[in-house]
GROMACS .gro file of C-alpha atoms in nm:
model
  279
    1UNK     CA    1  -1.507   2.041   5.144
    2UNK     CA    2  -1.681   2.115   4.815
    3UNK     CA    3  -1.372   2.335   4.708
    4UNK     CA    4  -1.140   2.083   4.806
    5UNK     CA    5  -1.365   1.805   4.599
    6UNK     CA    6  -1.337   2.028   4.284
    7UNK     CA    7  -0.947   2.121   4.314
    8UNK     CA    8  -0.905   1.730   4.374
    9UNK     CA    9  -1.139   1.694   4.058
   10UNK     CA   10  -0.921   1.918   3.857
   11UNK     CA   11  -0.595   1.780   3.970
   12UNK     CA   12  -0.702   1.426   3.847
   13UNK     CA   13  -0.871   1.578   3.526
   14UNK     CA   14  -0.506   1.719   3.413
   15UNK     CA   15  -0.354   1.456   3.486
   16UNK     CA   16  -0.504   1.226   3.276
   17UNK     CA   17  -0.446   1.430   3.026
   18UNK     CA   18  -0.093   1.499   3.072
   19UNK     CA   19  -0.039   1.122   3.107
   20UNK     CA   20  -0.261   1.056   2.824
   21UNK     CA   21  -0.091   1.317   2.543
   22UNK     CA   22   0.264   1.189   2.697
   23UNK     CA   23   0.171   0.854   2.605
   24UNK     CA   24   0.034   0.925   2.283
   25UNK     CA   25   0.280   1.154   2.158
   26UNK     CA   26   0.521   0.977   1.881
   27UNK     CA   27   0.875   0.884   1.993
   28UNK     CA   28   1.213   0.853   1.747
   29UNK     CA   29   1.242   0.463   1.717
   30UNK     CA   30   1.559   0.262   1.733
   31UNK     CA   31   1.626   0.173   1.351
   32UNK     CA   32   1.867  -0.027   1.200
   33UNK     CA   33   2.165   0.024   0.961
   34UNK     CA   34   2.064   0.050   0.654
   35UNK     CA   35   2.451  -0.106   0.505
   36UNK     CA   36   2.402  -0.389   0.730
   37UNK     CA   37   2.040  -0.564   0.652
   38UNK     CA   38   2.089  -0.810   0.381
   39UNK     CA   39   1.821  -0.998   0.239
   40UNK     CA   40   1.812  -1.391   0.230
   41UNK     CA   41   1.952  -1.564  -0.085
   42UNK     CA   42   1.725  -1.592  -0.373
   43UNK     CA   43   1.491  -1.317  -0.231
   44UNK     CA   44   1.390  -1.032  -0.493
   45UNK     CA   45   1.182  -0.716  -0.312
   46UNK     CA   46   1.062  -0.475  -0.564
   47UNK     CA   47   0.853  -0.199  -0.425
   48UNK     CA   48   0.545  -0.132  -0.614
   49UNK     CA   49   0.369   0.265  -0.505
   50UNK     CA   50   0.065   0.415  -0.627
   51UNK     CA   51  -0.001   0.784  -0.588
   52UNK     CA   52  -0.353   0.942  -0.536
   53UNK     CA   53  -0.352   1.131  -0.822
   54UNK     CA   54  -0.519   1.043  -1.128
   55UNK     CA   55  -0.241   1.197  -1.329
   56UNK     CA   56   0.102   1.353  -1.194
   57UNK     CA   57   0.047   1.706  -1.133
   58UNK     CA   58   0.316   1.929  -1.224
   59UNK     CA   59   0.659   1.851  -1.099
   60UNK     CA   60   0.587   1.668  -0.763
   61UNK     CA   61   0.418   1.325  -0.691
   62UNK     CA   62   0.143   1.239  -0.471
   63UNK     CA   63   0.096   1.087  -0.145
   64UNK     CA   64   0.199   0.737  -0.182
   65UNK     CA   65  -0.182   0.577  -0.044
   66UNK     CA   66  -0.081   0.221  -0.217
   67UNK     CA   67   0.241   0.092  -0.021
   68UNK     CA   68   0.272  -0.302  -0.154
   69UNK     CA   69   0.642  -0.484  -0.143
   70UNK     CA   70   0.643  -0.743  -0.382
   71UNK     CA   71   0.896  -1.031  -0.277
   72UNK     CA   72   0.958  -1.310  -0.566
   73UNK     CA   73   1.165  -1.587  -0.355
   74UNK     CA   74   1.349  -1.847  -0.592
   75UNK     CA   75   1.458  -2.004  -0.311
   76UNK     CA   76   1.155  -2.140  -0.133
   77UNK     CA   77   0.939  -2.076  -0.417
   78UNK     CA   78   0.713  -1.836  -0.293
   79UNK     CA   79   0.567  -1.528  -0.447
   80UNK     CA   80   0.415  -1.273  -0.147
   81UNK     CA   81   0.252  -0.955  -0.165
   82UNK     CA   82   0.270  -0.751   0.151
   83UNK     CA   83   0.045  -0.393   0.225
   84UNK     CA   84   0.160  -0.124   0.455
   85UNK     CA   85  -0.124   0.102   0.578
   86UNK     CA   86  -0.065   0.455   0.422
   87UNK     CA   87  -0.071   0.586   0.772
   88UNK     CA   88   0.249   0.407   0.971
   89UNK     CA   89   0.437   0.647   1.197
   90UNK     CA   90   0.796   0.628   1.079
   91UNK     CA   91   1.089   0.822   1.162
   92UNK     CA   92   1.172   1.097   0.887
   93UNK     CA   93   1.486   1.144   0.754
   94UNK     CA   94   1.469   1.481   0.926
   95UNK     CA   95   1.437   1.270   1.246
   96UNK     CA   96   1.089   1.360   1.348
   97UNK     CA   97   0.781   1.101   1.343
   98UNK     CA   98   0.537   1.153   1.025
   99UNK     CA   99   0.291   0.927   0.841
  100UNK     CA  100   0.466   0.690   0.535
  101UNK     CA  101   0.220   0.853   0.265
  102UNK     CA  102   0.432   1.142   0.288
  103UNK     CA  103   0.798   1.033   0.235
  104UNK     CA  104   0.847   0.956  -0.114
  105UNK     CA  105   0.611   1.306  -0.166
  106UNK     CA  106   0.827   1.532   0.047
  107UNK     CA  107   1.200   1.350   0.023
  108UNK     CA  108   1.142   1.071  -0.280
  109UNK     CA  109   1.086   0.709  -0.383
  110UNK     CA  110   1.497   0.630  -0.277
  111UNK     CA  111   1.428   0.803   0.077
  112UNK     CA  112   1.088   0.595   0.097
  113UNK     CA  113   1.302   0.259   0.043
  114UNK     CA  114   1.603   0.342   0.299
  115UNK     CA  115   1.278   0.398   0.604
  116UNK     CA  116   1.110   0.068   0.512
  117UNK     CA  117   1.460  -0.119   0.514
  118UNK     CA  118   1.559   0.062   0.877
  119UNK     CA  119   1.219   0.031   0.990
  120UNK     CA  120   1.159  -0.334   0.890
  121UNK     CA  121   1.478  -0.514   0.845
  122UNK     CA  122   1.402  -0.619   0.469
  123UNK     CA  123   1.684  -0.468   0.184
  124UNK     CA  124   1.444  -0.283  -0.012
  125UNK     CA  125   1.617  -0.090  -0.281
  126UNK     CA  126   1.411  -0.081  -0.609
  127UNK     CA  127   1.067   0.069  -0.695
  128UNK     CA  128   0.819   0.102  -0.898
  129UNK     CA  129   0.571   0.428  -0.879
  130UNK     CA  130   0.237   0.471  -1.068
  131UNK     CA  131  -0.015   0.733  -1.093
  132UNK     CA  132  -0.369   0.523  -1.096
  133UNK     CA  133  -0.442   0.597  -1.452
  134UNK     CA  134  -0.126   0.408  -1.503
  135UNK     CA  135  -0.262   0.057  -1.283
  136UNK     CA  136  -0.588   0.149  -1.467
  137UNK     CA  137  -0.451   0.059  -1.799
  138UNK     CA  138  -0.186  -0.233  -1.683
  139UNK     CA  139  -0.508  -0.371  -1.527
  140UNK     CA  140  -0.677  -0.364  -1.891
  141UNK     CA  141  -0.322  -0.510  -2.049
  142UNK     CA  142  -0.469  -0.827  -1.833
  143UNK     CA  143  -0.788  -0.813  -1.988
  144UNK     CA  144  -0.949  -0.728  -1.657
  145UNK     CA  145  -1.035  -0.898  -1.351
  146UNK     CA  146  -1.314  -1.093  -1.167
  147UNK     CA  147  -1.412  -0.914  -0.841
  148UNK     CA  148  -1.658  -1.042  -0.591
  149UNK     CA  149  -1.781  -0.747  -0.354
  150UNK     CA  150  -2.022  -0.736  -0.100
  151UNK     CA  151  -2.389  -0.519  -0.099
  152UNK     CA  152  -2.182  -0.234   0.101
  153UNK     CA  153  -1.908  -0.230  -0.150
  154UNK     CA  154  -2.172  -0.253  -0.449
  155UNK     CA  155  -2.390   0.040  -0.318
  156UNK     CA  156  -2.092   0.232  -0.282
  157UNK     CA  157  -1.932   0.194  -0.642
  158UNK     CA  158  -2.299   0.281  -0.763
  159UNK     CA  159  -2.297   0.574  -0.582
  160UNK     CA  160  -1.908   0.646  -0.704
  161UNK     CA  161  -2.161   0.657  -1.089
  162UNK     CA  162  -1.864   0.390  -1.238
  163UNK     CA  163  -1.971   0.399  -1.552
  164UNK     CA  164  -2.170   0.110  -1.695
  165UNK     CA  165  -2.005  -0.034  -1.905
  166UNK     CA  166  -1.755  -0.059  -1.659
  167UNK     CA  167  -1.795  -0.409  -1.530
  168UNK     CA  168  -1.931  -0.683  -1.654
  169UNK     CA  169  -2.262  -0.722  -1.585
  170UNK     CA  170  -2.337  -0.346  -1.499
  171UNK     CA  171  -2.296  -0.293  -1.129
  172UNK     CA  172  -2.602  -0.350  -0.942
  173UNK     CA  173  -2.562  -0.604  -0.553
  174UNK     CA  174  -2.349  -0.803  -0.430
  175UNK     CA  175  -2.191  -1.044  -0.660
  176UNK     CA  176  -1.890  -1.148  -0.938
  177UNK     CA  177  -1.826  -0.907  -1.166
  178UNK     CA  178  -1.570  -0.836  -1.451
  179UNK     CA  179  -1.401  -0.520  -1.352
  180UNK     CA  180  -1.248  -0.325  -1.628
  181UNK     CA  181  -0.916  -0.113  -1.534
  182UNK     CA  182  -1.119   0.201  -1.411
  183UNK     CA  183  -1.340   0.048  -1.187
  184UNK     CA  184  -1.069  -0.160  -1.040
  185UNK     CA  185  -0.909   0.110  -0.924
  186UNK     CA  186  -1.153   0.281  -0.784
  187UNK     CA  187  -1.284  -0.030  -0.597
  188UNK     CA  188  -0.874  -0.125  -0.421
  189UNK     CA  189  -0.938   0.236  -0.287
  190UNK     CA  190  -1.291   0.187  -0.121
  191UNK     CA  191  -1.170   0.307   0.250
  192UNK     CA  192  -1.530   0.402   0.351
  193UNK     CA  193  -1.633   0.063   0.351
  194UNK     CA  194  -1.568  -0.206   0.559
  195UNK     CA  195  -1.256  -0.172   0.838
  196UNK     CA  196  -1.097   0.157   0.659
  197UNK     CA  197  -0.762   0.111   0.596
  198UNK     CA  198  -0.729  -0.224   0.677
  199UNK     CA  199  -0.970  -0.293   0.406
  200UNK     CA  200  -0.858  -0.085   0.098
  201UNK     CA  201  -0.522  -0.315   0.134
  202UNK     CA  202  -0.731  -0.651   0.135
  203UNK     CA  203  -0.894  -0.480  -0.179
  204UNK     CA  204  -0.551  -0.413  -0.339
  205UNK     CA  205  -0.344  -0.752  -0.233
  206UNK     CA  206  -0.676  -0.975  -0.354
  207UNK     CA  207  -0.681  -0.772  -0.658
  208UNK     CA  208  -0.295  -0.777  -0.736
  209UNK     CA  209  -0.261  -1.141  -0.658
  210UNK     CA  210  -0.575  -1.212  -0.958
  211UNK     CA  211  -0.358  -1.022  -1.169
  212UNK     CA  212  -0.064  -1.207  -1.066
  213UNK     CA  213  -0.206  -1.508  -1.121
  214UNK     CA  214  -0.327  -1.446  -1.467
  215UNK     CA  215   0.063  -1.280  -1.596
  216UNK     CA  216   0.191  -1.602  -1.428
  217UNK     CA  217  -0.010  -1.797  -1.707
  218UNK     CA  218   0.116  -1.630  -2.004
  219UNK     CA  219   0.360  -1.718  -2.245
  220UNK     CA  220   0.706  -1.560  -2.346
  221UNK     CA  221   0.504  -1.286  -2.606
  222UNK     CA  222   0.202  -1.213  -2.372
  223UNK     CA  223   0.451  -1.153  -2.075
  224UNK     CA  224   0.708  -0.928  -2.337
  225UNK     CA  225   0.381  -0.706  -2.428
  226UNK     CA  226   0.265  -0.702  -2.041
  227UNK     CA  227   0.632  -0.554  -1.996
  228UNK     CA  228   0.588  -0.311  -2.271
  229UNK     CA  229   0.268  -0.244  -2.057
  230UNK     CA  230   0.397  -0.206  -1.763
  231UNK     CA  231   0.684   0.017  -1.897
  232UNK     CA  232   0.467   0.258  -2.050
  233UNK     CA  233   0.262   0.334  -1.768
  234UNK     CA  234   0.540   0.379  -1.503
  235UNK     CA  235   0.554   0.738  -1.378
  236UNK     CA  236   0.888   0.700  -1.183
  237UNK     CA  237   1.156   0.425  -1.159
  238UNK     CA  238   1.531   0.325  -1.016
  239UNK     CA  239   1.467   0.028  -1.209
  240UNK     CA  240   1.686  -0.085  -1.580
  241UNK     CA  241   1.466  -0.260  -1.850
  242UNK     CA  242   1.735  -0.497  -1.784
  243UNK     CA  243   1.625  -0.565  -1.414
  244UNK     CA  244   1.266  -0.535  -1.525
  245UNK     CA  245   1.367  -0.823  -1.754
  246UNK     CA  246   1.521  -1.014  -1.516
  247UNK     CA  247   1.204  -1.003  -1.341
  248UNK     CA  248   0.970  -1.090  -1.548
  249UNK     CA  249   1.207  -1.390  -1.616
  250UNK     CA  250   1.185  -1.451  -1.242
  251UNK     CA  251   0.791  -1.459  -1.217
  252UNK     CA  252   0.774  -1.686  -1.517
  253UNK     CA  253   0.992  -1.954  -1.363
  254UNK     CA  254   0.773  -1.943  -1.032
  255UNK     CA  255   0.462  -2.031  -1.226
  256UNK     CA  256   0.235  -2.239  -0.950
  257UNK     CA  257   0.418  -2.118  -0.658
  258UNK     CA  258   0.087  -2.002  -0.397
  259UNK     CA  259   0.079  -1.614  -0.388
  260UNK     CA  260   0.101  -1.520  -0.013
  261UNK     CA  261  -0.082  -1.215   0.158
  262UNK     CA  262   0.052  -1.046   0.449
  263UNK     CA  263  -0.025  -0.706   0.577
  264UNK     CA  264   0.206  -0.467   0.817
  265UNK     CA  265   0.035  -0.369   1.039
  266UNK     CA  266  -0.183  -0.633   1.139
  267UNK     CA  267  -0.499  -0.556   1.345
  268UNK     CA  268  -0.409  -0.712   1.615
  269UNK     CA  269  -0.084  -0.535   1.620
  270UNK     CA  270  -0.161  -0.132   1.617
  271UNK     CA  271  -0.239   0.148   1.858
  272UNK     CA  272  -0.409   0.434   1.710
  273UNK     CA  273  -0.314   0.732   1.846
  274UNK     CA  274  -0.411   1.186   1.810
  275UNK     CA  275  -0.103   1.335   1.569
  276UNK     CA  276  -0.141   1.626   1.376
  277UNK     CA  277  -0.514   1.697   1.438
  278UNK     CA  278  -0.588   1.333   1.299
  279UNK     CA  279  -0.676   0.968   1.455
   0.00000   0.00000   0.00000
């Protein structure tokens, strides 16, 4: 009886996990052609990455950890900023599954677009990529920004030693502060804080849409040196000053339009699953 209990025991035991790494293990998805998706009139998507590297290293670029499409609609008059978590299982171009960070690293920016737009059924063909000494000084272009963290996120950019002078009073609880460029950047990456993932991309869409909010105030010269700004600190681009023009022409004219936040995925709408070693 009591070997019959344990070969019973053992029979369940791999079973579990035979039905458990089955049903974890990612699957090609059905995507869609990339020719036919075709965005709605008077939609622009501009695809804004940020690396996490400091500076570009050599030849290569870094994992892409900042994944934010940035959709100006002239149409309904709507400016939105939507995150992607750095860790959505796509399919490769290769075909196999692998985390988003790593496409525009390992096959570039262009490949990076042509995923999103089979994956999510939005034409995304244009892109901006920084390195975050690059959003570091756009973010000083705009004079700065006014950031209100929590004790958590305080005690954390203490113990990060930002320097001092660095915000505006010196960090000390939570609070408003005046974040200068560096420590902007380093607070859109806190991950350690506060729902991981999920909460670096609140960090960086509240941040981005501040910014956005103050460039949508200026005047014809304060946007044409924020675009000399922005130009100068771009690491890697499919994009014509032309276009960049026509964009900056575009935000301009939706001055007032509410700047929307959405987030893919949401938290309601994941399942976390063991692939490569990592949760």
């Amino acid at each position: 009886y009591l070997m019959i209990k344990r070969i019973l025991s053992l029979v369940v035991m791999l079973s579990l996990i035979f039905i458990t790494a089955f049903a974890d293990t990612p699957r090609p998805v059905e995507l869609l052609d990339y020719d036919s998706v075709v965005n709605k009139e008077g939609q622009k998507h501009y695809l804004l990455l940020c690396t996490d590297q400091w500076e570009r290293k050599g030849e290569g670029i870094g994992n892409t950890d900042g994944i934010i499409l940035l959709t100006l609609d002239t149409h309904t008059k709507r400016v939105l900023i939507t995150s992607f978590s750095r860790d959505i299982l796509v399919q490769r171009p290769d075909g196999v599954m692998g985390r988003i960070t790593f496409i525009a690293k390992n096959y570039g920016p262009e490949a990076l677009c042509k995923i999103m737009t089979t994956h999510f059924g939005i034409k995304i063909d244009k892109y901006i990529l920084f390195e975050m000494s690059g959003v570091e000084n756009i973010v000083d272009a705009l004079g700065g920004v006014d950031i209100t963290v929590t004790n958590a996120e305080a005690k954390y950019l203490r113990r990060y030693a930002i320097p001092a002078d660095s915000t505006t009073p010196a960090m000390t609880f939570a609070g408003t502060y005046h974040f200068r460029g560096h420590s902007a950047v380093i607070y859109m990456r806190i991950r350690k804080v506060g729902n991981g993932d999920y909460g670096r991309n609140t960090r960086i869409r509240e941040t981005l849409s501040k910014l956005a909010t103050t460039a949508m105030s200026y005047d014809a010269d304060q946007a044409a040196d924020l675009l000399d700004a922005i130009v100068e600190n771009i690491d890697k681009t499919n994009i014509s000053t032309a276009e960049l023009l026509e964009a900056m022409s575009i935000a301009l004219d939706l001055r007032g339009a509410p700047i929307e936040q959405l987030k893919i995925p949401d938290e309601t709408m994941h399942k976390l699953i063991g692939y490569s070693g990592m949760i």
